[in-house]
Structure formats: structure tokens, C-alpha cells
GROMACS .gro file of C-alpha atoms in nm:
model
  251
    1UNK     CA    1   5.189  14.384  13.303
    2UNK     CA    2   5.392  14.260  13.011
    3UNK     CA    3   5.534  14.617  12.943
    4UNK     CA    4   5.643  14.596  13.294
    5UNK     CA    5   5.783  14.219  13.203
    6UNK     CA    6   6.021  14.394  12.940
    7UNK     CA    7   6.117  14.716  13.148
    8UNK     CA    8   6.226  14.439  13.436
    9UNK     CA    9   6.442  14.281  13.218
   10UNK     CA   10   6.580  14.602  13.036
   11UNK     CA   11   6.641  14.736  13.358
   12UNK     CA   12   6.832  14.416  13.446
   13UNK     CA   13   7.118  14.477  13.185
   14UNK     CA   14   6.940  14.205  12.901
   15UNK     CA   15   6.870  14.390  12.566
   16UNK     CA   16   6.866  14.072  12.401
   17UNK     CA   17   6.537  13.902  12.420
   18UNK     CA   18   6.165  13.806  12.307
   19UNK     CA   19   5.852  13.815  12.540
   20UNK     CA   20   5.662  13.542  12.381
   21UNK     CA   21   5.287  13.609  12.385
   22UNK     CA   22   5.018  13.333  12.359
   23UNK     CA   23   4.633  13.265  12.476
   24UNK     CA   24   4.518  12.948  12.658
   25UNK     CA   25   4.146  13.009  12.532
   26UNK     CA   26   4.282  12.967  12.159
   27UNK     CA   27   4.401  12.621  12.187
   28UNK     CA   28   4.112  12.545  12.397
   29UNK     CA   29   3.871  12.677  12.118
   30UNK     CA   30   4.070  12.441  11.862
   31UNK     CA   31   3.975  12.158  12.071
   32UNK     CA   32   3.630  12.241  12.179
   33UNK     CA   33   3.579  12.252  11.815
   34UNK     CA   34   3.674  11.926  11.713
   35UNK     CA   35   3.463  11.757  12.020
   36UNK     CA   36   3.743  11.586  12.151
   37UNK     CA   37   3.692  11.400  12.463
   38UNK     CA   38   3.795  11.615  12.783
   39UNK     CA   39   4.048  11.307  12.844
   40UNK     CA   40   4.203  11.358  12.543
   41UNK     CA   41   4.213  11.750  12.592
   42UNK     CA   42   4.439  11.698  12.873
   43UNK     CA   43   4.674  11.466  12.746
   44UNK     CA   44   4.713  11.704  12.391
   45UNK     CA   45   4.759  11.989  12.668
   46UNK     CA   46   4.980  11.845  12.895
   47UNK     CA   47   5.233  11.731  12.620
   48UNK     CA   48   5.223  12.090  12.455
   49UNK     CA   49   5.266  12.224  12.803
   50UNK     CA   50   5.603  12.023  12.847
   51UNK     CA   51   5.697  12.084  12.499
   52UNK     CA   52   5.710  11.726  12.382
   53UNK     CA   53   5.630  11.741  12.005
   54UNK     CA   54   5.698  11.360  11.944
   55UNK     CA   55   5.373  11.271  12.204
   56UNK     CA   56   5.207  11.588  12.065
   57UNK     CA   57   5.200  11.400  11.734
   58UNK     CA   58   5.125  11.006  11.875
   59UNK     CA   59   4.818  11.162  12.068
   60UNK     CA   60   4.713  11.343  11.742
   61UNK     CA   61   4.731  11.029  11.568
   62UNK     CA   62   4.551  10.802  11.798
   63UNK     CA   63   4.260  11.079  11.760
   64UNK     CA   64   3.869  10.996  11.595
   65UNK     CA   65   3.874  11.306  11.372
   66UNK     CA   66   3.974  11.420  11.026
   67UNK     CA   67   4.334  11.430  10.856
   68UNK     CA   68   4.280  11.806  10.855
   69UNK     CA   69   4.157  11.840  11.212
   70UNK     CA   70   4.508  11.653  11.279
   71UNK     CA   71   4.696  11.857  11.061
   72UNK     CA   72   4.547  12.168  11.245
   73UNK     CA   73   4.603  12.010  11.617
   74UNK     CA   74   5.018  11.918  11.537
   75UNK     CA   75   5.079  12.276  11.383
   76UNK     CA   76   4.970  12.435  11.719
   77UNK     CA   77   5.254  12.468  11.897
   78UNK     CA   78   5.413  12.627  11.566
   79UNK     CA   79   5.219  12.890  11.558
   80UNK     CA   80   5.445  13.176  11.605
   81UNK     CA   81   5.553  13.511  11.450
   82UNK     CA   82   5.458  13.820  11.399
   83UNK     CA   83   5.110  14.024  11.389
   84UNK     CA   84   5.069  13.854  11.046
   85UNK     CA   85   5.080  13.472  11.206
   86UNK     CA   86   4.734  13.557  11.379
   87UNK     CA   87   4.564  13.603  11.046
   88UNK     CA   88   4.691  13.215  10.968
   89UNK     CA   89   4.572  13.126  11.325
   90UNK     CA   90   4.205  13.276  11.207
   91UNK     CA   91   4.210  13.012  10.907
   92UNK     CA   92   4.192  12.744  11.208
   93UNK     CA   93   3.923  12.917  11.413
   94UNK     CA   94   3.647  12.788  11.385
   95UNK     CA   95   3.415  12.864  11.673
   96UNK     CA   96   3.399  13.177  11.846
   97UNK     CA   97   3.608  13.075  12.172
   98UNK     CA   98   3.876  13.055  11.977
   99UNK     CA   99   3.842  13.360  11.757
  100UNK     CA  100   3.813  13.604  12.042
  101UNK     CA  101   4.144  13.477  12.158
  102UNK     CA  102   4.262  13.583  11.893
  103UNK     CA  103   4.048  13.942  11.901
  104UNK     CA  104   4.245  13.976  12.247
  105UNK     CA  105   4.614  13.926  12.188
  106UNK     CA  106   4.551  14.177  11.909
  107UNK     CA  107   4.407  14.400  12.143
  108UNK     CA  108   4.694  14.350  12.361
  109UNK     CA  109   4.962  14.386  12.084
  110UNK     CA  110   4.860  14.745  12.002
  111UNK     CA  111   4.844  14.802  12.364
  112UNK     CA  112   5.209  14.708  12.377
  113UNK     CA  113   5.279  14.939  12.030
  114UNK     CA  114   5.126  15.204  12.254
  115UNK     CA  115   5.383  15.093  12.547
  116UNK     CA  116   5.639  15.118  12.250
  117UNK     CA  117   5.783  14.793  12.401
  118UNK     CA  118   5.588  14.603  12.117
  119UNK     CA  119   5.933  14.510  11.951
  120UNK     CA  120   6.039  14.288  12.203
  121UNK     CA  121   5.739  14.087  12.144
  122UNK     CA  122   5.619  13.807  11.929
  123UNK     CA  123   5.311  13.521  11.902
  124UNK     CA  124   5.368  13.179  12.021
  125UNK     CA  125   5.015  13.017  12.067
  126UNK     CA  126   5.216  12.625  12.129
  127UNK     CA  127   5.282  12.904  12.495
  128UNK     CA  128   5.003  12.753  12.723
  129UNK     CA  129   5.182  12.737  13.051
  130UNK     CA  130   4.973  12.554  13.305
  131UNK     CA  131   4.590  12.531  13.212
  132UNK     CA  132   4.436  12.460  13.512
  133UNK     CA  133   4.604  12.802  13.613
  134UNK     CA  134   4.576  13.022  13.360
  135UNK     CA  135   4.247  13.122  13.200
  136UNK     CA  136   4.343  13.384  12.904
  137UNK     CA  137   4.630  13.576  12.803
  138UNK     CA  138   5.015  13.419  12.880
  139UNK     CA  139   5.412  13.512  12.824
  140UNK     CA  140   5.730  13.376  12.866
  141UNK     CA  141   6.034  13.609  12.775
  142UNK     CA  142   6.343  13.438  12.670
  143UNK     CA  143   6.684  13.504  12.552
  144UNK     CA  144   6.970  13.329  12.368
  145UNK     CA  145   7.188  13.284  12.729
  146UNK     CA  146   6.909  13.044  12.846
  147UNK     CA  147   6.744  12.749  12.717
  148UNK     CA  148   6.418  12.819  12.986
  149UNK     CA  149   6.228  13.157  13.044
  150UNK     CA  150   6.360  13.448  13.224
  151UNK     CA  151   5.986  13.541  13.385
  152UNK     CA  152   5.630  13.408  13.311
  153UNK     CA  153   5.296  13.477  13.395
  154UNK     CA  154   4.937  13.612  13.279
  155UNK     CA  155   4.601  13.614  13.374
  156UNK     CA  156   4.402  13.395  13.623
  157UNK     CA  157   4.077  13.520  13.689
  158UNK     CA  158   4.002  13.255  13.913
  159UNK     CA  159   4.379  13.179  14.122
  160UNK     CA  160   4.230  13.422  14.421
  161UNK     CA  161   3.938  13.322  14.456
  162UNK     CA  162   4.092  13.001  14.598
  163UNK     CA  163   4.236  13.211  14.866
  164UNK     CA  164   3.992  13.376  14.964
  165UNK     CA  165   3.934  13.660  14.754
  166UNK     CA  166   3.788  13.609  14.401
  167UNK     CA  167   3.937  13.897  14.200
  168UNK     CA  168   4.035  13.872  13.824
  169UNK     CA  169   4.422  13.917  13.789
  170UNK     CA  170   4.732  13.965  13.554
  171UNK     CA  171   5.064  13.891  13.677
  172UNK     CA  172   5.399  13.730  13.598
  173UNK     CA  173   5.734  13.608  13.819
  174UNK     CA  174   6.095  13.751  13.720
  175UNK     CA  175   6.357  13.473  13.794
  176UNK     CA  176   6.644  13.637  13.950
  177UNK     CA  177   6.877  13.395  13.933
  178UNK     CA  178   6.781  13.333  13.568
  179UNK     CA  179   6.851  13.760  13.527
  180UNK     CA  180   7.213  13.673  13.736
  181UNK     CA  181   7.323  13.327  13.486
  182UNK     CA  182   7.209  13.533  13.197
  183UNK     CA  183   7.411  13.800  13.243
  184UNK     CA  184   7.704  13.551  13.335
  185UNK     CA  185   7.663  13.342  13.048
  186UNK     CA  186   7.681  13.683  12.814
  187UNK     CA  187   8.038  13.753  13.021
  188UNK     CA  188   7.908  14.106  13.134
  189UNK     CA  189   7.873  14.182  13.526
  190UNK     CA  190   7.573  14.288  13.705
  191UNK     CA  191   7.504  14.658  13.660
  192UNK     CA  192   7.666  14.852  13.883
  193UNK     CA  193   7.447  15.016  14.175
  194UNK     CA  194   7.501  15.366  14.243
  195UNK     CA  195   7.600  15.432  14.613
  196UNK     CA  196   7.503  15.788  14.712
  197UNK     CA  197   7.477  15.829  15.073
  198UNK     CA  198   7.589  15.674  15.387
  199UNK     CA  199   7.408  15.791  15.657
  200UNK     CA  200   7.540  15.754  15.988
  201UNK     CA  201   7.442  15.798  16.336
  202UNK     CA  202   7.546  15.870  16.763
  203UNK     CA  203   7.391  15.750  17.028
  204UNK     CA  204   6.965  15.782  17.032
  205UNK     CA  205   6.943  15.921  16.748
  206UNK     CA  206   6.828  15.621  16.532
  207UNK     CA  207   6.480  15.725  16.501
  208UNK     CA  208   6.620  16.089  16.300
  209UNK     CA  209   6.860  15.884  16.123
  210UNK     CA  210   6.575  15.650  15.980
  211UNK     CA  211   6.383  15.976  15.922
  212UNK     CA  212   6.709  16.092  15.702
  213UNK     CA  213   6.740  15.800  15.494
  214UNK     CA  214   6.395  15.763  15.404
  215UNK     CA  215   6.363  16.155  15.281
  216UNK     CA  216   6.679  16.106  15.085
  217UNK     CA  217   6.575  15.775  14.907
  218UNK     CA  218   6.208  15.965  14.837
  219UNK     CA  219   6.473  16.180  14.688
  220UNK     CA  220   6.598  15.929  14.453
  221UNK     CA  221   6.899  15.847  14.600
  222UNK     CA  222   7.030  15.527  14.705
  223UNK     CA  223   7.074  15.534  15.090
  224UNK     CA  224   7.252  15.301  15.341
  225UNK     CA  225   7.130  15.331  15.706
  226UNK     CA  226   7.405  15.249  15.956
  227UNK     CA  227   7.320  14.850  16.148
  228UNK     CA  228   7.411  15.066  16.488
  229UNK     CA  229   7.541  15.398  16.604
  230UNK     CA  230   7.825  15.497  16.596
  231UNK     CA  231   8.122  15.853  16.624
  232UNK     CA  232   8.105  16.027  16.302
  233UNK     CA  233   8.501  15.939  16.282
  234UNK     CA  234   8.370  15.580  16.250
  235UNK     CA  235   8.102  15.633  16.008
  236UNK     CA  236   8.355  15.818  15.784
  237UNK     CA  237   8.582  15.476  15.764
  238UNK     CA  238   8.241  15.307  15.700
  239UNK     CA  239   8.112  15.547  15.449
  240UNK     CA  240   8.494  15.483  15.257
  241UNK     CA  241   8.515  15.099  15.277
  242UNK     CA  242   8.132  15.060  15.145
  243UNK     CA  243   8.183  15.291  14.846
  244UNK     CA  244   7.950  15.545  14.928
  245UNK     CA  245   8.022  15.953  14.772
  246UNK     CA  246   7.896  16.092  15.064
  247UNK     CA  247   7.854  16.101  15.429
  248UNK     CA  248   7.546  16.195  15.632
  249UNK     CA  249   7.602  16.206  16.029
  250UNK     CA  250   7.362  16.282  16.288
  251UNK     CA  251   7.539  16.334  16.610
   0.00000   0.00000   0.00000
């Protein structure tokens, strides 16, 4: 899922970004460690979630644990880097939630070398996303245009379940309009799509026309369907004014 993440956003036109990859059950295993109150879980989690450093650190404070157990909890969401950063996240697990984390995104990272997408990746454990969503593994990709993600996601092994269906699942949202103000802000236009193939159509013949276009995109090529029929003389001045090379007509 997160090579497919980067291939989205190569294929969009961005060459210029980082998927950032990060593990709920880590920061969970921190504070499971220390014993803290589940009240005080939520409030640490809720102000890494949202980024704020400055509560991060006034929460940390107000805390009944050790000067080291507070060091540990503030440096969280600065935990990021490369492969190497995870054996300095290992110094601060201490309990075995929190070390198979750990075990998992570096399963995950040599899945990505084997992807060879791993480049466009990096650790960022402060990455939680929402908790109550989210039970292992999540990513946010981002790129100098923007100051929020382009897509997001990871797994839920319980999301479905609510619906209906309980089924572990990976998964992530590409925000198109993030892709289109990206692109803007980098003063390049959207990639061009090729236009192959106008296919046109007379009178009841819609059902071998719709038979045409769908063989030709199975083909790989990009296919417009005419909205109604049509003479071919028509279609021709169609085919022309929407920039299509080529004509198909079924009279």
C-alpha cells in the first residue's frame, strides 16, 4: 500500500517528496510502560496528534514519573530519520509492545527496498494520525509545495468491523486537490493526458460503439465515447475540437 502511495504521487507529476512512516503501537508501548493513567494517554496523544509541541511539553511536565521518563515522552514526536533513528528508538523501548513496533516498520522498510521506492521514505514515530482509528503501521507523504500531507492512511484492523464486516485492512486517501495546488504552487501544469481515440457513432448503434471503446481502452488507449449519435461528418468536427489523433465511426 505505501509503494502504491509513492507510485500515485509519481504518477501525478511530484518527484519531490517524503512518505513519512510511523507506528501507533510504538508510542503506545512508551506509555504503557511508564503506567500513565489512560486520561493522561489521551491528552499526550491528542496534542502529538495535532502537532502542538508547547502542550506536548506542559502535559509532560504535569506528569508523576521520572525526569528521564519525561525526557523520553517530549523527544517522541522527534523521532525521525533514517533506518539508523530506529536503533535510538530501541534505547526507549522498554516493553515488548513497543519493541515489535519497531520489529514491524523494519519489516516494512525492506519491503519498500524490495519495492525500490524505499528512497522516498523516512521514520517519523511523533506520525500517529488518529488513534482511535489506526491500530499499527501509518504514513503521511509530504512535499515542500504544502505545509499538510498529500495522502495518509495505514492499517485498521478493526475500522470494518464497525460496518459490518470485521476484516484487518491497510489503506490510505490521495488528496486530489492537494496533487492539483502542489503542482500549481511548483508553477508546472497538470500532466498532459494523451487523447487517442474518439469513437463515434449513427443511429442504434450505441451498444457496438460501447463495445469499441471498451476493447480499445483494454488496449491501453485512452478512449472517448460519443454523449449521443451522431453522422460520421459530425464526429470528425468532434474528434478535431476535443484533440483526439484519431477517429473511430460506427455507422
Amino acid at each position: 500500500v505505501i509503494a502504491l502511495a509513492v507510485r500515485s504521487v509519481l504518477a501525478a507529476g511530484i518527484t519531490d517528496f517524503k512518505v513519512c512512516l510511523g507506528q501507533v503501537e510504538f508510542i503506545s508501548g512508551v506509555m504503557e510502560q511508564y503506567q500513565l493513567e489512560e486520561s493522561d494517554c489521551e491528552a499526550l496523544k491528542e496534542a502529538m496528534e495535532k502537532h502542538d509541541l508547547v502542550l506536548l511539553e506542559t502535559l509532560v511536565e504535569e506528569l508523576s514519573v521520572s525526569d528521564s521518563a519525561k525526557k523520553t515522552l517530549k523527544s517522541l514526536p522527534l523521532l525521525n530519520g533514517g533506518p539508523e533513528m530506529l536503533e535510538k528508538a530501541r534505547e526507549m523501548a522498554l516493553n515488548a509492545r513497543s519493541r515489535r513496533a519497531l520489529d514491524n516498520l523494519t519489516e516494512i522498510y525492506h519491503l519498500l527496498e524490495t519495492y525500490q521506492v524505499a528512497d522516498y521514505v523516512q521514520f517519523d514515530l511523533g506520525i500517529i494520525r488518529d488513534f482511535s482509528y489506526y491500530t499499527g503501521m501509518v504514513f503521511e507523504a509530504y512535499t515542500p509545495e504544502l505545509g499538510f500531507p498529500l495522502c495518509g492512511g495505514g492499517r485498521y484492523d478493526h475500522l470494518l468491523a464497525d460496518f459490518g464486516t470485521p476484516c484487518p485492512a491497510t489503506g490510505f486517501a490521495l488528496g486530489i486537490e492537494r496533487v492539483l495546488l502542489a503542482l500549481e504552487r511548483r508553477g508546472e501544469g497538470l500532466p498532459e493526458t494523451p487523447k487517442d481515440v474518439y469513437v463515434g457513432y449513427g443511429q442504434g448503434r450505441l451498444e457496438q460503439a460501447v463495445a469499441k471503446a471498451l476493447e480499445l481502452r483494454q488496449q491501453g488507449r485512452v478512449a472517448e465515447l460519443a454523449a449521443s449519435p451522431c453522422d460520421e461528418q459530425e464526429a470528425e468536427a468532434m474528434q478535431k475540437s476535443r484533440g483526439y489523433k484519431e477517429l473511430v465511426f460506427l455507422s
